[in-house]
Short mmCIF file of C-alpha atoms and ligand atoms in Angstrom, two decimals:
data_model
loop_
_atom_site.label_atom_id
_atom_site.label_comp_id
_atom_site.label_asym_id
_atom_site.label_seq_id
_atom_site.Cartn_x
_atom_site.Cartn_y
_atom_site.Cartn_z
CA MET A 1 0.79 -8.71 24.20
CA ASN A 2 -2.39 -7.14 24.43
CA ASN A 3 -2.39 -4.17 22.11
CA ALA A 4 -5.91 -3.07 22.33
CA VAL A 5 -6.41 0.60 22.72
CA ALA A 6 -9.54 2.79 24.06
CA GLY A 7 -10.69 5.93 22.36
CA PHE A 8 -7.86 5.90 19.66
CA SER A 9 -10.00 8.15 17.21
CA LYS A 10 -10.00 10.98 19.87
CA LEU A 11 -6.33 11.04 20.40
CA SER A 12 -4.33 13.73 18.26
CA LYS A 13 -2.32 12.87 15.55
CA LYS A 14 1.02 13.07 17.68
CA GLU A 15 -0.55 10.90 20.24
CA LYS A 16 -1.88 8.30 17.72
CA THR A 17 1.86 8.23 16.00
CA ASN A 18 3.51 7.92 19.29
CA TRP A 19 1.00 4.97 20.19
CA ILE A 20 1.95 3.21 17.24
CA ALA A 21 5.63 3.75 17.50
CA GLU A 22 5.81 2.84 21.10
CA THR A 23 3.65 -0.20 20.79
CA TYR A 24 4.91 -1.96 17.99
CA PHE A 25 8.76 -0.83 17.46
CA SER A 26 11.66 -1.61 19.67
CA THR A 27 13.27 1.88 18.51
CA PRO A 28 9.99 3.98 18.41
CA GLU A 29 12.24 7.13 17.33
CA ASP A 30 13.11 5.29 13.74
CA ALA A 31 9.50 4.60 13.30
CA LEU A 32 8.58 7.97 13.75
CA LYS A 33 11.06 9.31 11.60
CA ILE A 34 9.75 7.03 8.61
CA ILE A 35 6.08 8.22 9.51
CA ARG A 36 7.12 11.96 9.66
CA ASN A 37 9.28 11.51 6.44
CA TYR A 38 6.20 11.12 4.41
CA TRP A 39 4.37 14.26 6.02
CA ASN A 40 3.93 16.93 3.52
CA SER A 41 6.09 20.12 4.61
CA ASP A 42 2.81 22.38 3.54
CA GLU A 43 0.60 21.95 6.72
CA LYS A 44 -2.65 22.88 4.95
CA LEU A 45 -1.91 20.04 2.33
CA GLN A 46 -1.21 17.61 4.72
CA GLN A 47 -4.17 18.52 6.56
CA LEU A 48 -6.46 17.96 3.57
CA HIS A 49 -4.76 14.46 3.23
CA ASP A 50 -5.38 13.76 7.03
CA GLU A 51 -9.03 14.57 6.37
CA PHE A 52 -9.68 12.33 3.61
CA ILE A 53 -10.07 9.51 6.21
CA GLU A 54 -9.89 8.84 9.91
CA ASN A 55 -6.78 7.97 12.10
CA THR A 56 -4.32 9.29 9.31
CA ILE A 57 -0.80 8.80 10.69
CA THR A 58 1.06 9.69 7.42
CA ASN A 59 0.81 9.34 3.46
CA LEU A 60 1.75 6.21 1.47
CA TYR A 61 3.22 7.32 -1.91
CA ILE A 62 2.45 5.61 -5.14
CA PRO A 63 4.29 6.61 -8.27
CA LEU A 64 2.26 8.68 -10.77
CA GLY A 65 3.67 8.34 -14.12
CA VAL A 66 2.16 9.28 -17.68
CA ALA A 67 1.98 7.24 -20.65
CA PRO A 68 1.96 9.56 -23.76
CA ASN A 69 1.23 9.09 -27.54
CA PHE A 70 -2.52 7.71 -26.85
CA LEU A 71 -4.34 8.24 -30.25
CA ILE A 72 -7.75 7.89 -29.18
CA ASN A 73 -10.54 8.67 -31.67
CA GLY A 74 -8.13 10.59 -33.54
CA HIS A 75 -6.99 12.80 -30.62
CA TYR A 76 -3.51 12.27 -28.64
CA LYS A 77 -3.89 11.86 -25.13
CA THR A 78 -1.15 11.72 -22.32
CA ILE A 79 -2.56 9.29 -19.84
CA PRO A 80 -1.56 9.48 -16.08
CA MET A 81 -1.21 6.41 -14.20
CA ALA A 82 -0.73 5.92 -10.54
CA ILE A 83 0.57 2.36 -9.90
CA GLU A 84 3.51 0.64 -7.91
CA GLU A 85 4.09 -2.19 -10.29
CA SER A 86 7.41 -1.77 -12.66
CA SER A 87 6.74 -2.11 -16.40
CA VAL A 88 3.07 -1.06 -16.47
CA VAL A 89 3.48 2.42 -17.70
CA ALA A 90 6.50 1.46 -20.02
CA ALA A 91 4.04 -1.26 -21.38
CA ALA A 92 1.25 1.29 -22.04
CA SER A 93 3.28 3.73 -23.57
CA LYS A 94 4.95 1.08 -26.09
CA SER A 95 1.40 -0.17 -26.79
CA ALA A 96 0.35 3.66 -27.41
CA LYS A 97 3.12 4.27 -29.75
CA TYR A 98 2.63 0.86 -31.56
CA TRP A 99 -1.04 1.67 -32.32
CA ALA A 100 -0.62 5.31 -33.13
CA THR A 101 1.02 4.22 -36.21
CA ARG A 102 -1.54 1.80 -37.07
CA GLY A 103 -4.81 3.74 -36.86
CA GLY A 104 -4.94 4.39 -33.00
CA PHE A 105 -7.58 3.20 -30.69
CA LYS A 106 -11.29 3.58 -30.97
CA ALA A 107 -13.47 3.98 -28.09
CA THR A 108 -17.27 4.06 -27.81
CA VAL A 109 -19.45 4.61 -24.74
CA ILE A 110 -22.30 1.94 -25.34
CA ASP A 111 -24.45 3.18 -22.21
CA THR A 112 -24.34 4.82 -19.11
CA GLU A 113 -27.09 3.67 -16.89
CA LYS A 114 -26.45 3.18 -12.96
CA ILE A 115 -28.39 1.04 -10.69
CA GLY A 116 -29.74 1.33 -7.11
CA GLN A 117 -31.73 -1.02 -5.13
CA VAL A 118 -34.16 -0.93 -1.94
CA HIS A 119 -34.07 -4.46 -0.75
CA PHE A 120 -37.16 -5.24 1.47
CA THR A 121 -39.47 -8.17 2.53
CA PHE A 122 -43.21 -8.19 2.08
CA ALA A 123 -45.39 -10.90 3.53
CA GLY A 124 -48.47 -10.84 1.73
CA GLU A 125 -50.07 -11.09 -1.74
CA ALA A 126 -47.65 -10.18 -4.42
CA GLU A 127 -50.34 -8.90 -6.95
CA LYS A 128 -51.59 -6.35 -4.35
CA LEU A 129 -48.02 -5.14 -3.77
CA GLN A 130 -47.70 -4.62 -7.66
CA ALA A 131 -51.02 -2.69 -7.66
CA PHE A 132 -49.94 -0.59 -4.57
CA PHE A 133 -46.44 0.03 -6.41
CA ASP A 134 -48.09 0.99 -9.69
CA LEU A 135 -50.21 3.55 -7.50
CA ILE A 136 -47.46 5.05 -5.64
CA LYS A 137 -44.58 5.04 -8.45
CA PRO A 138 -45.18 8.75 -9.16
CA LYS A 139 -44.60 9.50 -5.55
CA PHE A 140 -41.19 8.01 -5.64
CA PHE A 141 -40.28 10.71 -8.34
CA SER A 142 -41.97 13.78 -6.45
CA ASP A 143 -40.70 12.78 -3.03
CA THR A 144 -37.18 13.06 -4.38
CA GLN A 145 -37.69 16.15 -6.15
CA SER A 146 -35.27 18.04 -3.85
CA ILE A 147 -32.60 15.64 -4.32
CA THR A 148 -33.05 15.24 -8.19
CA LYS A 149 -33.40 18.91 -9.01
CA ASN A 150 -29.73 19.82 -9.71
CA MET A 151 -28.92 16.48 -11.63
CA GLN A 152 -32.14 16.97 -13.89
CA GLN A 153 -30.58 20.42 -14.69
CA ARG A 154 -27.27 18.56 -15.93
CA GLY A 155 -29.63 16.24 -17.99
CA GLY A 156 -29.51 13.14 -15.48
CA GLY A 157 -31.77 11.89 -12.70
CA ILE A 158 -33.97 8.74 -12.09
CA LEU A 159 -34.52 6.86 -15.21
CA ASP A 160 -37.05 4.19 -13.76
CA ILE A 161 -37.98 2.32 -10.79
CA GLN A 162 -39.45 -1.08 -11.06
CA LEU A 163 -40.62 -3.34 -8.31
CA LYS A 164 -38.92 -6.98 -8.46
CA ASP A 165 -40.24 -9.97 -6.88
CA LYS A 166 -37.26 -11.99 -5.77
CA ARG A 167 -39.18 -14.70 -3.59
CA ASN A 168 -37.40 -17.52 -5.97
CA LEU A 169 -34.35 -16.48 -4.26
CA LEU A 170 -35.35 -15.67 -0.49
CA ASP A 171 -38.63 -15.80 1.44
CA ASN A 172 -40.62 -12.86 1.00
CA TYR A 173 -37.73 -10.82 -0.78
CA PHE A 174 -38.55 -7.90 -3.10
CA GLN A 175 -36.60 -5.20 -4.43
CA LEU A 176 -37.41 -1.44 -5.69
CA HIS A 177 -34.86 -1.66 -8.57
CA ALA A 178 -34.12 1.74 -9.88
CA THR A 179 -32.00 3.08 -12.91
CA PHE A 180 -30.17 6.28 -12.97
CA GLU A 181 -28.25 8.82 -15.29
CA THR A 182 -25.76 10.55 -13.28
CA LYS A 183 -23.90 12.44 -16.11
CA ASP A 184 -20.24 13.74 -15.20
CA SER A 185 -20.59 12.39 -11.41
CA MET A 186 -19.92 8.77 -10.19
CA GLY A 187 -23.30 9.48 -8.50
CA ALA A 188 -22.98 7.30 -5.46
CA ASN A 189 -24.35 9.87 -3.02
CA PHE A 190 -27.02 11.04 -5.36
CA ILE A 191 -28.14 7.46 -5.97
CA ASN A 192 -28.02 6.64 -2.40
CA SER A 193 -29.86 9.64 -1.27
CA CYS A 194 -32.84 8.93 -3.63
CA LEU A 195 -32.88 5.26 -2.48
CA GLU A 196 -33.26 6.22 1.12
CA GLN A 197 -36.13 8.52 0.22
CA PHE A 198 -37.70 5.84 -1.88
CA ALA A 199 -37.35 3.50 1.28
CA THR A 200 -39.09 6.35 3.50
CA THR A 201 -41.76 6.68 0.73
CA LEU A 202 -42.41 2.94 0.51
CA LYS A 203 -42.82 2.70 4.35
CA GLU A 204 -45.09 5.81 4.72
CA GLU A 205 -47.29 4.92 1.81
CA PHE A 206 -47.59 1.22 2.91
CA GLU A 207 -48.58 2.38 6.31
CA HIS A 208 -51.29 4.65 4.99
CA SER A 209 -52.50 2.32 2.33
CA GLU A 210 -55.94 0.67 2.80
CA LEU A 211 -55.19 -2.31 0.44
CA PHE A 212 -53.41 -4.44 2.85
CA SER A 213 -54.64 -6.40 5.88
CA GLU A 214 -53.12 -6.08 9.41
CA ASN A 215 -50.71 -9.14 8.96
CA GLU A 216 -49.39 -7.90 5.72
CA ASN A 217 -46.17 -5.85 6.30
CA VAL A 218 -43.30 -4.31 4.56
CA LYS A 219 -39.78 -4.22 6.18
CA VAL A 220 -37.05 -2.35 4.30
CA ILE A 221 -33.65 -4.31 4.85
CA MET A 222 -31.33 -1.61 3.23
CA SER A 223 -31.07 0.90 0.40
CA ILE A 224 -27.82 0.97 -1.60
CA LEU A 225 -26.37 1.45 -5.06
CA SER A 226 -25.12 -1.59 -7.05
CA ASN A 227 -21.42 -1.64 -8.28
CA TYR A 228 -22.59 -3.91 -10.73
CA VAL A 229 -23.45 -1.84 -13.87
CA PRO A 230 -23.78 -4.13 -16.78
CA ASN A 231 -25.58 -1.02 -18.66
CA CYS A 232 -22.79 1.30 -18.21
CA ILE A 233 -20.44 0.05 -20.77
CA VAL A 234 -17.61 1.22 -22.79
CA ARG A 235 -16.05 -0.55 -25.67
CA ALA A 236 -12.27 0.17 -26.88
CA GLU A 237 -10.74 -1.46 -29.96
CA VAL A 238 -7.85 -1.51 -32.26
CA SER A 239 -7.57 -3.05 -35.60
CA CYS A 240 -5.42 -3.23 -38.75
CA PRO A 241 -4.51 -5.23 -41.55
CA ILE A 242 -2.30 -8.42 -40.58
CA GLU A 243 0.66 -7.26 -42.58
CA ASP A 244 0.56 -3.79 -40.76
CA LEU A 245 1.40 -5.74 -37.38
CA ALA A 246 5.17 -6.29 -38.32
CA GLU A 247 7.80 -4.46 -36.41
CA LYS A 248 11.16 -5.64 -35.16
CA HIS A 249 9.70 -8.22 -32.56
CA ILE A 250 6.74 -9.38 -34.72
CA GLN A 251 8.64 -10.87 -37.91
CA ASN A 252 6.02 -12.96 -39.11
CA PRO A 253 2.60 -10.91 -38.62
CA GLN A 254 0.38 -13.80 -39.78
CA ASP A 255 1.75 -16.03 -37.27
CA PHE A 256 1.72 -13.60 -34.46
CA ALA A 257 -1.94 -12.46 -35.12
CA GLU A 258 -2.87 -16.17 -35.01
CA ARG A 259 -1.14 -16.85 -31.90
CA PHE A 260 -2.51 -13.81 -30.33
CA VAL A 261 -6.11 -14.77 -31.15
CA GLN A 262 -5.53 -18.03 -29.41
CA ALA A 263 -4.06 -16.44 -26.63
CA VAL A 264 -7.17 -14.47 -26.10
CA GLN A 265 -9.34 -17.74 -26.85
CA ILE A 266 -7.68 -19.45 -24.03
CA ALA A 267 -8.67 -16.58 -21.70
CA GLU A 268 -12.26 -16.83 -23.13
CA VAL A 269 -12.72 -20.53 -22.01
CA GLU A 270 -10.05 -21.08 -19.10
CA PRO A 271 -10.82 -19.17 -15.87
CA PHE A 272 -7.33 -19.62 -14.61
CA ARG A 273 -5.83 -17.73 -17.47
CA ALA A 274 -8.69 -15.67 -17.58
CA VAL A 275 -8.09 -14.06 -13.97
CA THR A 276 -4.38 -13.27 -14.88
CA HIS A 277 -5.58 -12.09 -18.40
CA ASN A 278 -8.06 -9.72 -16.88
CA LYS A 279 -5.54 -8.77 -14.29
CA GLY A 280 -3.36 -7.38 -16.79
CA ILE A 281 -6.39 -5.26 -18.15
CA MET A 282 -6.83 -4.11 -14.56
CA ASN A 283 -3.26 -3.03 -14.53
CA GLY A 284 -4.29 -0.35 -16.92
CA VAL A 285 -7.77 0.40 -15.71
CA ASP A 286 -6.84 0.69 -12.19
CA ALA A 287 -3.86 3.01 -12.49
CA VAL A 288 -6.11 5.55 -14.49
CA ILE A 289 -8.75 5.17 -11.87
CA LEU A 290 -6.44 5.93 -8.95
CA ALA A 291 -4.89 8.88 -10.83
CA THR A 292 -8.22 10.48 -11.56
CA GLY A 293 -9.57 10.05 -8.00
CA ASN A 294 -12.04 7.33 -8.81
CA ASP A 295 -13.19 4.41 -7.00
CA PHE A 296 -11.12 1.43 -7.98
CA ARG A 297 -12.59 -1.27 -5.39
CA ALA A 298 -16.09 -0.41 -7.15
CA VAL A 299 -14.55 -0.72 -10.55
CA GLU A 300 -12.84 -3.97 -9.92
CA ALA A 301 -16.08 -5.47 -8.30
CA GLY A 302 -18.07 -4.51 -11.29
CA ILE A 303 -15.66 -5.49 -13.88
CA HIS A 304 -15.09 -9.03 -12.41
CA ALA A 305 -18.86 -9.59 -12.00
CA TYR A 306 -19.14 -8.47 -15.58
CA ALA A 307 -16.56 -11.08 -16.69
CA SER A 308 -18.59 -13.81 -14.84
CA LYS A 309 -21.88 -12.63 -16.70
CA ASN A 310 -22.33 -15.87 -18.56
CA GLY A 311 -21.95 -18.06 -15.71
CA GLN A 312 -18.13 -18.71 -15.83
CA TYR A 313 -15.41 -16.27 -15.38
CA ALA A 314 -14.01 -15.46 -18.64
CA SER A 315 -11.94 -12.81 -20.72
CA LEU A 316 -12.94 -9.29 -21.06
CA SER A 317 -11.36 -8.86 -24.13
CA HIS A 318 -11.68 -10.49 -27.58
CA ALA A 319 -9.78 -10.91 -30.81
CA LYS A 320 -10.31 -11.94 -34.47
CA ILE A 321 -9.08 -12.20 -37.69
CA GLU A 322 -11.57 -11.51 -40.56
CA ASN A 323 -10.80 -11.01 -44.08
CA GLY A 324 -7.07 -10.26 -43.41
CA ILE A 325 -7.84 -7.84 -40.63
CA PHE A 326 -6.87 -8.37 -36.99
CA THR A 327 -9.20 -6.92 -34.53
CA PHE A 328 -8.83 -6.76 -30.57
CA TRP A 329 -11.40 -5.25 -28.45
CA LEU A 330 -12.82 -5.03 -24.92
CA GLU A 331 -15.94 -4.03 -23.33
CA ILE A 332 -16.26 -3.18 -19.54
CA PRO A 333 -18.68 -1.76 -17.44
CA LEU A 334 -17.37 1.73 -15.66
CA ALA A 335 -18.99 3.60 -13.28
CA LEU A 336 -16.86 6.98 -13.30
CA GLY A 337 -16.81 10.45 -12.31
CA THR A 338 -15.09 13.71 -13.39
CA VAL A 339 -16.75 15.95 -11.01
CA GLY A 340 -17.45 15.57 -7.13
CA GLY A 341 -15.73 13.42 -4.77
CA LEU A 342 -11.90 13.32 -4.65
CA THR A 343 -11.80 14.84 -8.31
CA SER A 344 -12.22 18.39 -6.91
CA LEU A 345 -10.50 18.05 -3.67
CA HIS A 346 -7.20 16.21 -4.32
CA PRO A 347 -4.76 18.59 -6.19
CA LEU A 348 -3.06 15.64 -7.96
CA VAL A 349 -6.32 14.35 -9.06
CA LYS A 350 -7.22 17.67 -10.45
CA LEU A 351 -3.85 18.01 -12.06
CA CYS A 352 -4.52 14.59 -13.91
CA LEU A 353 -7.83 15.55 -15.04
CA GLU A 354 -6.08 18.77 -16.55
CA ILE A 355 -3.45 16.62 -18.25
CA LEU A 356 -6.52 14.61 -19.77
CA GLU A 357 -7.72 17.92 -20.60
CA LYS A 358 -10.90 17.83 -18.25
CA PRO A 359 -12.72 14.97 -19.93
CA SER A 360 -16.43 14.24 -19.02
CA ALA A 361 -17.25 10.96 -17.37
CA ALA A 362 -18.00 9.30 -20.81
CA GLU A 363 -14.86 10.65 -22.11
CA LEU A 364 -12.64 9.16 -19.12
CA MET A 365 -14.75 5.92 -19.71
CA GLN A 366 -13.18 5.77 -23.20
CA ILE A 367 -9.65 6.59 -21.93
CA VAL A 368 -9.64 4.11 -19.12
CA ALA A 369 -10.98 1.35 -21.34
CA VAL A 370 -8.21 2.09 -23.90
CA ALA A 371 -5.44 1.95 -21.10
CA GLY A 372 -6.80 -1.47 -20.13
CA LEU A 373 -6.80 -2.71 -23.82
CA ALA A 374 -3.23 -1.20 -24.45
CA GLN A 375 -1.93 -3.05 -21.19
CA ASN A 376 -3.70 -6.28 -22.35
CA PHE A 377 -2.08 -5.90 -25.82
CA ALA A 378 1.34 -5.35 -24.37
CA ALA A 379 1.04 -8.31 -22.00
CA LEU A 380 -0.30 -10.65 -24.94
CA ARG A 381 2.38 -9.57 -27.48
CA SER A 382 5.23 -10.30 -24.76
CA LEU A 383 3.81 -13.46 -23.90
CA THR A 384 3.26 -14.65 -27.39
CA THR A 385 6.75 -13.46 -28.45
CA THR A 386 9.64 -12.85 -26.08
CA GLY A 387 8.02 -14.15 -22.99
CA ILE A 388 7.05 -11.64 -20.16
CA GLN A 389 9.98 -12.07 -17.99
CA GLU A 390 12.44 -9.99 -20.31
CA GLY A 391 10.85 -6.84 -19.93
CA HIS A 392 9.68 -7.49 -16.30
CA MET A 393 13.19 -8.28 -15.27
CA LYS A 394 14.80 -5.32 -16.83
CA MET A 395 12.50 -3.02 -14.53
CA HIS A 396 12.87 -5.22 -11.62
CA LEU A 397 16.56 -4.86 -11.98
CA ASN A 398 16.29 -1.14 -10.77
CA ASN A 399 14.00 -2.41 -7.72
CA ILE A 400 17.03 -4.78 -6.85
CA LEU A 401 19.48 -2.01 -7.06
CA ASN A 402 17.63 0.45 -5.28
CA GLN A 403 16.99 -2.53 -2.45
CA PHE A 404 20.94 -2.74 -2.41
CA GLU A 405 21.37 1.22 -2.64
CA ALA A 406 23.84 0.61 -5.58
CA THR A 407 26.05 3.47 -6.23
CA THR A 408 26.12 5.27 -9.76
CA GLU A 409 29.10 3.47 -10.62
CA GLU A 410 27.94 0.07 -9.50
CA ARG A 411 24.56 0.73 -11.57
CA GLN A 412 26.55 1.19 -14.54
CA GLN A 413 28.65 -1.74 -14.29
CA ILE A 414 25.58 -4.08 -13.46
CA LYS A 415 23.47 -2.68 -16.11
CA HIS A 416 26.33 -3.11 -18.72
CA HIS A 417 26.65 -6.84 -17.50
CA PHE A 418 22.97 -7.60 -17.63
CA LYS A 419 22.84 -6.39 -21.10
CA LYS A 420 24.23 -9.84 -22.15
CA ASN A 421 23.16 -11.95 -19.15
CA THR A 422 19.85 -13.07 -18.08
CA ILE A 423 18.52 -11.15 -15.30
CA SER A 424 17.21 -13.03 -12.05
CA HIS A 425 17.19 -11.82 -8.44
CA SER A 426 19.83 -14.23 -7.23
CA ALA A 427 22.23 -13.46 -10.38
CA VAL A 428 21.90 -9.69 -9.85
CA VAL A 429 22.43 -10.34 -6.12
CA GLU A 430 25.62 -12.32 -6.70
CA PHE A 431 26.98 -9.72 -9.20
CA ILE A 432 26.46 -7.03 -6.70
CA GLU A 433 28.30 -9.00 -4.13
CA SER A 434 31.08 -9.74 -6.41
CA LEU A 435 31.46 -6.17 -7.15
CA ARG A 436 31.77 -5.25 -3.50
CA LYS A 437 34.19 -7.92 -2.44
C1 MEV B 1 1.27 -8.83 -14.59
O1 MEV B 1 1.03 -7.87 -14.03
C2 MEV B 1 0.21 -9.12 -15.83
C3 MEV B 1 0.31 -10.18 -16.73
O2 MEV B 1 0.56 -11.48 -15.70
C4 MEV B 1 -0.96 -10.20 -17.47
C5 MEV B 1 -1.20 -11.51 -18.30
O3 MEV B 1 -0.44 -12.70 -17.97
O4 MEV B 1 -1.80 -11.28 -19.34
C6 MEV B 1 1.53 -10.01 -17.56
#
């Protein structure tokens, strides 16, 4: 079947949904019903969502939950989390409660430097290019004055610009490598605008320069921020005396602490485990990033690059026992914003930021890192004690019950039965079928 379509973006929303329904469904009315079920009845609100992207046909819901009782640097926070995976919010809440009685989470922003690059080629003498760059460097700052004015008033701006010789990687390859402070905004637009101006300045100044001969030339390839921000780092930590780790599921705290540290060490040296270990951290990180309207793809890309910074993909978190004290911590790069972009457009994002008491970008970095550490702690605690499936399957049971549209009475019977029996998909299905016979 040829399902190509010309001029789709020019169709009205009704025409687009009709085309989808008629092209891909044998009963188009049913498809249209699902699509329309998810339209917001408030037309203005729906229009706002329609205009976030192109060719919007409807909205895809992801649950927004909250994990309360997070004691971070001495203050209690309720953390909003947008995520579809069962047990993530429950695990975060459990970790929060556990650590609230053991000193809470400590979080520190180590640095907030962002990076952007103008990638270009230069065929000629590198020493001359360096001399030219040193000469025109102030021009990069003066030519971007109109872009940087507001940011400077907020305490940010361009930190530095350097010329980098990358010819060891590619023929004639050079960069303008610039660093920025963007305060409470993520800064993507600001950085990219500055970079495009740097590129223009570079080309113009090169054309007017008398330093170069006719066969020396500069060709700008592209100007773009980097989502790898190894100097935009936050650290989150928990620690307590080993004996304080004890609770219902941790009868032998010394043994628990040792197993826990070993579990982390495995993730530090073994990439297959490290990826899953870090995925658990990202369960917490992404959920808060999404709830606060930040760019989770950028954060994911940057964090995983950071996890490989020593040449092998490794754990983002670390743990140790020293003088009877258990300490568990992580350091991650996070380029976040609490102003601009979706943060001021999406009503639910605004609401989430209010739940977080309108944090600065630095405070949000701390909250996100804590959510990641809490999630990692919950996962490792389960993995090194009861195993992960116990908690997961309890939450999964609800999904199965919804899938089978179980009645209230059936739900009660099923939940009662599985208090004593092991939950598996087939066991639940079998039990539902036996009830319905
Ligand atoms: C599941 O979403 C995350 C875990 O696999 C993380 C881990 O194994 O550490 C439980």
